[in-house]
Amino acid sequence: MEKLLHNSKKSCNFAPVMKNITHIITRYTHVSLMLRIFIGLVIGALLGLFAPSWSAIGILGVMFAGALKGIAPVLVAVLVTSAIAKAGKGHGSRYAVLIGLYLLSTLIAALCAVVGSFLFPVTLQLGEMSGMEVTEGSLPAVLTHMLTRMLTNPVTAIAEANYVAILFWSVLIGFALRLIARPSTVAVMHELAEVISKVVKWIIEFAPFGILGLVYAEVSASGMEVFTVYGHLLLLLVGCMLVNAFVFNPLLAYLLTRKNPYPLLFTCLKESGLNAFFTRSSAANIPINMNLCKRMGLDEDFYSVSIPLGATINMDGAAVTITVFALAVAHTVGVEVTFASALLLGVIATFGACGASGVAGGSLLLIPMACSFFGIGNDVAMQAVAVGFIIGVVQDSVETALNSSGDVFFTATAEEFDRKKKGEEK
C-alpha cells in the first residue's frame, strides 16, 4: 500500500512539470514565426562563424529537411485534388470571371518568373548531388521524361515523391470529384487537406531550429559569402512579385473595367497586404479580407465565397516562388533549360500554386514538384526548400501580401465588371 501511495505522489509531482512544458510551448508559439526564424538564422550564422567544429548542430537542419521531405508528396496530392474539386462550380458568370482572373494572374506571375530567371539567372550553393539523374532541358526531352513518369501508380508516386505523377493523378481525381457533385465527398477531401496542412504547420513551428542548423552548416562550410547568393535570389523573387503586383494585375483589372485600378490596388495593399505581410498566411488573413470587402460595399454572397476560394487558388506569389526556385536549381545542377520548356514549367507551376497550402512557407513544399519536371531528384530539391526557409523571412512575407491582397482586388474587379456588363445590357 505504501508503495502505491509513493507511486501516486510521484505521478502527482509530474503534473506541474507538464504544466510548465505546456506553458513554454504556448509562449513559444505565440511569438511571431518570422521573429523566431530570424533569431534562429542569426544564432546559426554566429555559431557557424565562431564554433565551426560543433557539427552536431547541423543535425537540426537535417531533421527539419527530412520532415518536410516526408510530408511534401502527401501535401501536394491532397491540396491539388481538394483545390480543383471545390473550385467554383456552377456559381454563374461573375464567378467564371473571378476564377479566370485568379488563374490568369497566377499564370502571368509564373511566366514573369520565367522571364526574370532567364534575364537574371541565379545558382544556389547545394550539398551532395552525386548519383542524381537529370534530364536534358530541351522541350522534347522534358516532355518525354514527364510523360514516362506521369502514369506511375499514384500510391507509388507518393511513396517515391514522383511529383509529375502526383500532379497528374491529383488533377484527374480533382476533376472527377467535381463531376460527381457530391458535397459530402468534396468536404471529406477538403478536411483531409486541412489535416495535412495542420501537420505541416506543426512542422513549420520548428522551422527556427531547422534554420539554425541549416544556416550553421552553410556558414561553417562556406562562410558569410553564402548570403550573397541568397541576396541575389531574394532580389529576383521579390522583383518578379512586385512587377506582377504593380503592372500585370492592374493591367488585367483595367482591361475589364476600363477604370484606373491603382486606387483600389493601394487600398487592398494597405488594408490587406500589410497585415498578410506579417501573418504570412493567406488562410489567417481571410477574416481581414472579408471585413475589407464589407467596408467596400461589395456583395456579401459573392465575397463570402470568392475570398476563401482566392486563399486557395489565387497564388501569384507562390507561382513566382516555385518557378524561380525550380529554374535556379536547374541552373545549379547544369540542366540547360530552353525557353519553351521553361514556359511549360510556368504552366505546371500555375497548377501547383493553386494547391499551395495557406500556411507560412506552404509554397516552398511544391518546389520538388517543379524540379521533378526536369528530372531533378527529391534530395536535391529539398535543399532548395531549405534555402527557401532561410530567406522566407522576406520572401514568404511578400508572397503572402501579394496573394492575399489580390483576393480582394480581383473580387472587387470581377464585381465591377459584372455590374458594368449588366448596365450595358440594360
Coordinates of C-alpha atoms in Angstrom, one line a residue:
M1 CA 0.0 0.0 0.0
E2 CA 2.8 2.4 0.9
K3 CA 4.5 1.7 -2.4
L4 CA 1.3 2.5 -4.3
L5 CA 0.9 5.8 -2.4
H6 CA 4.5 6.6 -3.1
N7 CA 4.0 6.0 -6.9
S8 CA 0.8 8.1 -6.7
K9 CA 2.7 11.0 -5.2
K10 CA 5.4 10.7 -7.9
S11 CA 2.7 10.8 -10.6
C12 CA 1.1 13.9 -9.0
N13 CA 4.5 15.6 -9.0
F14 CA 4.7 15.1 -12.7
A15 CA 1.6 17.3 -13.3
P16 CA 3.5 20.6 -12.6
V17 CA 6.2 19.6 -15.0
M18 CA 3.7 19.0 -17.8
K19 CA 2.1 22.3 -17.0
N20 CA 5.4 24.1 -17.2
I21 CA 6.2 22.4 -20.6
T22 CA 2.8 23.4 -21.9
H23 CA 3.3 27.0 -20.7
I24 CA 6.7 27.1 -22.5
I25 CA 5.3 25.7 -25.7
T26 CA 2.4 28.2 -25.6
R27 CA 4.7 31.2 -25.1
Y28 CA 7.0 29.9 -27.9
T29 CA 4.2 29.6 -30.4
H30 CA 2.7 33.0 -29.6
V31 CA 6.0 34.7 -30.7
S32 CA 5.9 35.7 -34.3
L33 CA 7.3 32.9 -36.5
M34 CA 9.1 35.5 -38.6
L35 CA 10.9 36.7 -35.5
R36 CA 11.7 33.2 -34.3
I37 CA 13.2 32.3 -37.7
F38 CA 15.2 35.5 -37.8
I39 CA 16.6 34.7 -34.3
G40 CA 17.4 31.1 -35.5
L41 CA 19.1 32.5 -38.6
V42 CA 21.3 34.9 -36.6
I43 CA 22.3 32.3 -33.9
G44 CA 23.1 29.7 -36.7
A45 CA 25.3 32.2 -38.5
L46 CA 27.1 33.2 -35.3
L47 CA 27.7 29.6 -34.3
G48 CA 28.9 28.8 -37.8
L49 CA 31.5 31.6 -37.6
F50 CA 32.7 31.1 -34.1
A51 CA 32.1 27.4 -33.4
P52 CA 32.5 25.6 -36.8
S53 CA 33.6 22.4 -35.0
W54 CA 30.2 21.8 -33.3
S55 CA 29.0 19.8 -36.3
A56 CA 26.2 18.1 -34.3
I57 CA 24.2 21.4 -34.6
G58 CA 23.7 20.6 -38.2
I59 CA 21.5 17.6 -37.3
L60 CA 18.7 20.1 -36.5
G61 CA 18.7 21.1 -40.2
V62 CA 18.8 17.5 -41.4
M63 CA 15.8 16.6 -39.2
F64 CA 13.8 19.6 -40.3
A65 CA 14.5 19.0 -44.0
G66 CA 13.7 15.3 -43.6
A67 CA 10.3 16.1 -42.0
L68 CA 9.4 18.4 -44.9
K69 CA 10.7 15.8 -47.4
G70 CA 8.4 13.2 -45.9
I71 CA 5.2 15.2 -45.8
A72 CA 5.5 17.2 -49.1
P73 CA 4.3 14.5 -51.5
V74 CA 1.2 13.9 -49.4
L75 CA 0.6 17.6 -49.1
V76 CA 0.8 18.2 -52.9
A77 CA -1.6 15.3 -53.6
V78 CA -4.4 16.3 -51.2
L79 CA -4.1 20.1 -51.7
V80 CA -4.2 20.0 -55.5
T81 CA -7.1 17.5 -55.5
S82 CA -9.1 19.5 -53.0
A83 CA -8.4 22.8 -54.8
I84 CA -9.7 21.5 -58.1
A85 CA -12.6 19.6 -56.6
K86 CA -14.0 22.7 -54.9
A87 CA -13.0 25.4 -57.4
G88 CA -16.2 27.3 -58.1
K89 CA -18.7 25.1 -59.9
G90 CA -22.0 26.5 -61.1
H91 CA -21.7 30.0 -59.5
G92 CA -22.6 32.0 -62.6
S93 CA -20.8 34.3 -64.8
R94 CA -19.4 36.5 -62.0
Y95 CA -17.6 33.6 -60.6
A96 CA -16.4 32.5 -64.0
V97 CA -14.7 35.9 -64.5
L98 CA -13.2 35.8 -61.0
I99 CA -11.8 32.3 -61.4
G100 CA -10.4 33.3 -64.8
L101 CA -8.7 36.3 -63.1
Y102 CA -7.3 34.2 -60.4
L103 CA -5.8 31.6 -62.7
L104 CA -4.7 34.0 -65.4
S105 CA -2.9 36.3 -62.9
T106 CA -1.2 33.2 -61.4
L107 CA -0.1 32.0 -64.9
I108 CA 1.2 35.5 -65.7
A109 CA 3.2 35.5 -62.5
A110 CA 4.8 32.2 -63.3
L111 CA 5.7 33.4 -66.8
C112 CA 7.1 36.7 -65.3
A113 CA 9.3 34.5 -63.1
V114 CA 10.5 32.6 -66.2
V115 CA 11.5 35.8 -68.0
G116 CA 13.1 37.1 -64.8
S117 CA 15.1 33.9 -64.3
F118 CA 16.4 34.0 -67.9
L119 CA 17.3 37.7 -67.7
F120 CA 19.0 37.3 -64.2
P121 CA 19.9 33.6 -63.8
V122 CA 20.7 32.6 -60.2
T123 CA 22.5 29.5 -58.9
L124 CA 22.4 28.1 -55.4
Q125 CA 25.0 26.5 -53.1
L126 CA 23.7 23.0 -52.7
G127 CA 25.3 20.0 -51.0
E128 CA 26.0 16.5 -52.2
M129 CA 24.5 15.8 -55.6
S130 CA 26.3 12.6 -56.7
G131 CA 24.2 9.9 -58.3
M132 CA 21.5 12.4 -59.3
E133 CA 19.9 11.9 -62.7
V134 CA 18.7 14.9 -64.6
T135 CA 17.1 15.1 -68.0
E136 CA 18.2 17.3 -70.9
G137 CA 16.5 20.7 -70.8
S138 CA 15.1 20.7 -74.4
L139 CA 11.3 20.7 -74.8
P140 CA 11.1 17.2 -76.4
A141 CA 13.4 15.6 -73.8
V142 CA 11.4 17.3 -70.9
L143 CA 8.1 16.2 -72.4
T144 CA 9.3 12.6 -72.9
H145 CA 10.6 12.4 -69.3
M146 CA 7.4 13.9 -68.0
L147 CA 5.1 11.5 -69.9
T148 CA 7.1 8.4 -68.9
R149 CA 6.9 9.4 -65.3
M150 CA 3.3 10.6 -65.4
L151 CA 1.5 7.3 -65.4
T152 CA 3.2 5.8 -62.4
N153 CA 0.9 4.2 -59.9
P154 CA -0.4 7.1 -57.7
V155 CA 0.5 5.3 -54.4
T156 CA 4.0 4.6 -55.7
A157 CA 4.3 8.2 -56.9
I158 CA 3.6 9.5 -53.4
A159 CA 6.0 7.0 -51.8
E160 CA 8.8 7.9 -54.3
A161 CA 8.0 11.6 -54.4
N162 CA 7.3 11.4 -58.1
Y163 CA 5.6 14.9 -58.4
V164 CA 4.9 14.7 -62.1
A165 CA 2.6 11.6 -61.5
I166 CA 1.3 13.1 -58.2
L167 CA 0.2 16.3 -60.0
F168 CA -1.3 14.3 -62.9
W169 CA -3.4 12.0 -60.7
S170 CA -4.4 14.8 -58.4
V171 CA -5.8 16.9 -61.2
L172 CA -7.6 13.9 -62.6
I173 CA -9.1 12.9 -59.3
G174 CA -10.0 16.5 -58.5
F175 CA -12.0 16.9 -61.8
A176 CA -13.7 13.5 -61.1
L177 CA -14.8 14.7 -57.7
R178 CA -16.2 17.9 -59.3
L179 CA -18.2 15.8 -61.8
I180 CA -19.6 13.6 -59.1
A181 CA -21.1 16.7 -57.5
R182 CA -21.4 15.2 -54.0
P183 CA -20.7 17.9 -51.5
S184 CA -20.0 15.4 -48.7
T185 CA -17.3 13.7 -50.8
V186 CA -15.6 17.0 -51.6
A187 CA -15.9 18.1 -48.0
V188 CA -14.1 15.0 -46.8
M189 CA -11.3 15.8 -49.3
H190 CA -11.2 19.4 -48.1
E191 CA -11.0 18.2 -44.5
L192 CA -8.1 15.9 -45.3
A193 CA -6.3 18.8 -46.9
E194 CA -6.8 20.8 -43.7
V195 CA -5.5 17.9 -41.6
I196 CA -2.3 17.6 -43.7
S197 CA -1.9 21.4 -43.7
K198 CA -2.2 21.3 -39.9
V199 CA 0.6 18.7 -39.7
V200 CA 2.7 20.9 -42.0
K201 CA 2.0 23.9 -39.7
W202 CA 3.3 21.9 -36.7
I203 CA 6.5 21.0 -38.6
I204 CA 7.0 24.7 -39.6
E205 CA 6.7 25.7 -35.9
F206 CA 10.1 24.0 -35.5
A207 CA 11.5 25.9 -38.5
P208 CA 13.6 28.2 -36.3
F209 CA 15.6 25.2 -35.0
G210 CA 15.8 23.8 -38.5
I211 CA 17.0 27.1 -39.9
L212 CA 19.6 27.4 -37.1
G213 CA 21.0 24.0 -38.1
L214 CA 20.9 24.7 -41.9
V215 CA 22.5 28.1 -41.6
Y216 CA 25.1 26.8 -39.2
A217 CA 26.1 24.0 -41.7
E218 CA 26.2 26.6 -44.6
V219 CA 28.2 29.2 -42.8
S220 CA 30.6 26.8 -41.1
A221 CA 31.4 25.3 -44.6
S222 CA 31.3 28.4 -46.8
G223 CA 31.5 31.5 -44.5
M224 CA 29.2 34.5 -44.7
E225 CA 29.5 34.8 -48.5
V226 CA 26.8 32.2 -48.7
F227 CA 24.3 35.1 -48.0
T228 CA 25.4 36.8 -51.2
V229 CA 23.8 34.0 -53.3
Y230 CA 20.7 34.2 -51.2
G231 CA 20.5 38.0 -51.7
H232 CA 20.5 37.7 -55.4
L233 CA 17.8 35.0 -55.2
L234 CA 15.7 37.2 -52.9
L235 CA 16.0 40.2 -55.2
L236 CA 14.8 38.1 -58.2
L237 CA 11.9 36.7 -56.2
V238 CA 10.7 40.0 -54.8
G239 CA 11.3 41.8 -58.1
C240 CA 9.1 39.4 -60.0
M241 CA 6.3 39.6 -57.3
L242 CA 6.4 43.4 -57.4
V243 CA 6.2 43.6 -61.2
N244 CA 3.2 41.3 -61.0
A245 CA 1.5 43.3 -58.3
F246 CA 2.1 46.8 -59.8
V247 CA 2.0 46.1 -63.5
F248 CA 0.2 42.9 -64.6
N249 CA -2.6 42.7 -62.1
P250 CA -3.6 46.3 -62.5
L251 CA -3.5 45.8 -66.3
L252 CA -5.9 42.9 -66.1
A253 CA -8.3 45.0 -63.9
Y254 CA -8.1 47.9 -66.4
L255 CA -8.8 45.7 -69.4
L256 CA -12.0 44.5 -67.7
T257 CA -13.3 47.7 -66.0
R258 CA -11.6 50.5 -68.1
K259 CA -11.0 52.3 -64.8
N260 CA -7.9 53.4 -63.1
P261 CA -7.1 50.3 -60.9
Y262 CA -4.4 51.8 -58.7
P263 CA -6.6 53.4 -56.0
L264 CA -8.2 50.0 -55.5
L265 CA -4.8 48.3 -55.6
F266 CA -3.3 50.6 -53.0
T267 CA -6.3 50.2 -50.7
C268 CA -6.0 46.4 -50.9
L269 CA -2.3 46.5 -50.3
K270 CA -2.7 48.8 -47.3
E271 CA -5.7 47.1 -45.7
S272 CA -5.0 43.5 -46.6
G273 CA -1.4 43.2 -47.9
L274 CA 0.2 44.8 -44.9
N275 CA -1.4 42.5 -42.4
A276 CA -0.7 39.5 -44.6
F277 CA 3.0 40.5 -44.8
F278 CA 3.3 40.0 -41.1
T279 CA 1.0 37.0 -40.6
R280 CA 2.4 35.2 -43.6
S281 CA -0.7 33.2 -44.0
S282 CA -3.4 33.6 -46.7
A283 CA -5.8 31.5 -44.6
A284 CA -5.3 33.6 -41.5
N285 CA -5.9 36.7 -43.5
I286 CA -9.4 35.6 -44.7
P287 CA -11.3 37.5 -41.9
I288 CA -9.3 40.7 -42.7
N289 CA -10.3 40.4 -46.3
M290 CA -13.9 39.6 -45.6
N291 CA -14.1 42.7 -43.4
L292 CA -12.4 44.8 -46.1
C293 CA -14.9 43.6 -48.7
K294 CA -17.8 44.5 -46.3
R295 CA -16.4 48.1 -45.8
M296 CA -16.0 48.5 -49.6
G297 CA -19.7 47.7 -50.0
L298 CA -19.2 44.5 -52.1
D299 CA -21.9 41.8 -52.4
E300 CA -21.6 39.5 -49.3
D301 CA -23.0 36.5 -51.2
F302 CA -20.2 37.0 -53.6
Y303 CA -17.2 37.7 -51.4
S304 CA -18.1 35.1 -48.8
V305 CA -17.2 32.6 -51.5
S306 CA -14.6 34.4 -53.5
I307 CA -12.3 35.3 -50.6
P308 CA -11.9 31.7 -49.2
L309 CA -11.6 30.5 -52.8
G310 CA -8.9 33.0 -53.5
A311 CA -6.9 31.9 -50.5
T312 CA -6.7 28.5 -52.2
I313 CA -6.3 29.2 -56.0
N314 CA -5.1 32.8 -56.3
M315 CA -1.4 32.2 -55.7
D316 CA 0.6 34.7 -57.8
G317 CA 3.5 34.8 -55.3
A318 CA 3.6 31.0 -54.9
A319 CA 3.8 30.6 -58.7
V320 CA 6.8 33.0 -58.7
T321 CA 8.5 31.2 -55.9
I322 CA 8.0 27.7 -57.4
T323 CA 9.2 28.8 -60.9
V324 CA 12.2 30.8 -59.7
F325 CA 13.5 28.1 -57.4
A326 CA 13.0 25.3 -59.9
L327 CA 15.0 27.2 -62.6
A328 CA 17.6 28.2 -60.0
V329 CA 18.1 24.5 -59.1
A330 CA 18.2 23.6 -62.8
H331 CA 20.9 26.2 -63.4
T332 CA 22.8 24.9 -60.4
V333 CA 22.9 21.3 -61.4
G334 CA 23.7 22.0 -65.1
V335 CA 20.4 21.5 -66.8
E336 CA 20.3 23.6 -70.0
V337 CA 16.7 24.7 -70.0
T338 CA 15.2 26.1 -73.2
F339 CA 12.7 29.0 -73.1
A340 CA 9.9 26.7 -74.4
S341 CA 10.4 24.1 -71.7
A342 CA 10.6 26.9 -69.1
L343 CA 7.2 28.3 -70.3
L344 CA 5.8 24.8 -69.9
L345 CA 7.2 24.8 -66.4
G346 CA 5.3 28.0 -65.8
V347 CA 2.0 26.3 -66.7
I348 CA 2.8 23.4 -64.3
A349 CA 3.8 25.8 -61.6
T350 CA 0.4 27.5 -62.0
F351 CA -1.4 24.2 -61.3
G352 CA 0.9 23.5 -58.4
A353 CA 0.5 27.0 -56.9
C354 CA -3.3 26.6 -56.9
G355 CA -2.8 23.9 -54.4
A356 CA -0.3 25.7 -52.2
S357 CA -1.0 25.5 -48.5
G358 CA -2.3 28.7 -46.9
V359 CA 0.2 28.5 -44.1
A360 CA 3.6 30.2 -43.8
G361 CA 6.1 28.5 -46.2
G362 CA 3.4 26.4 -47.9
S363 CA 4.6 27.2 -51.5
L364 CA 8.1 26.0 -50.7
L365 CA 7.0 22.4 -50.4
L366 CA 5.9 22.5 -54.0
I367 CA 9.4 23.2 -55.3
P368 CA 10.3 19.5 -55.6
M369 CA 7.2 19.0 -57.9
A370 CA 8.5 21.7 -60.3
C371 CA 12.1 20.3 -60.1
S372 CA 10.9 16.8 -61.0
F373 CA 9.8 18.3 -64.3
F374 CA 13.5 18.4 -65.2
G375 CA 14.2 15.1 -63.6
I376 CA 15.9 16.7 -60.6
G377 CA 15.7 14.4 -57.6
N378 CA 13.8 15.0 -54.4
D379 CA 17.0 15.1 -52.2
V380 CA 18.5 18.0 -54.2
A381 CA 15.1 19.8 -54.5
M382 CA 14.7 19.6 -50.7
Q383 CA 17.9 21.5 -50.3
A384 CA 16.4 24.3 -52.3
V385 CA 13.3 24.2 -50.0
A386 CA 15.7 24.6 -47.0
V387 CA 17.2 27.7 -48.7
G388 CA 13.6 29.0 -49.2
F389 CA 13.0 28.8 -45.4
I390 CA 16.2 30.7 -44.8
I391 CA 15.1 33.7 -47.0
G392 CA 11.5 33.1 -46.1
V393 CA 11.6 35.9 -43.5
V394 CA 11.2 38.3 -46.5
Q395 CA 10.2 36.1 -49.4
D396 CA 7.2 34.5 -47.8
S397 CA 6.0 37.8 -46.4
V398 CA 6.0 39.5 -49.8
E399 CA 4.5 36.4 -51.4
T400 CA 1.6 36.3 -48.9
A401 CA 1.0 40.0 -49.2
L402 CA 0.7 39.7 -53.0
N403 CA -1.6 36.6 -52.8
S404 CA -4.0 37.9 -50.1
S405 CA -4.4 41.5 -51.3
G406 CA -5.0 40.1 -54.8
D407 CA -8.1 38.1 -53.4
V408 CA -9.8 41.4 -52.6
F409 CA -8.5 43.2 -55.6
F410 CA -9.9 40.6 -58.1
T411 CA -13.1 40.2 -56.1
A412 CA -13.8 43.9 -56.5
T413 CA -12.7 43.8 -60.1
A414 CA -15.0 40.9 -61.0
E415 CA -18.0 42.5 -59.3
E416 CA -17.3 45.9 -61.0
F417 CA -17.1 44.1 -64.4
D418 CA -20.3 42.2 -63.8
R419 CA -22.2 45.4 -62.9
K420 CA -20.8 47.2 -65.9
K421 CA -21.8 44.3 -68.2
K422 CA -25.3 44.2 -66.8
G423 CA -25.6 48.0 -67.1
E424 CA -24.6 47.8 -70.8
E425 CA -27.2 45.1 -71.4
K426 CA -30.0 47.3 -70.0

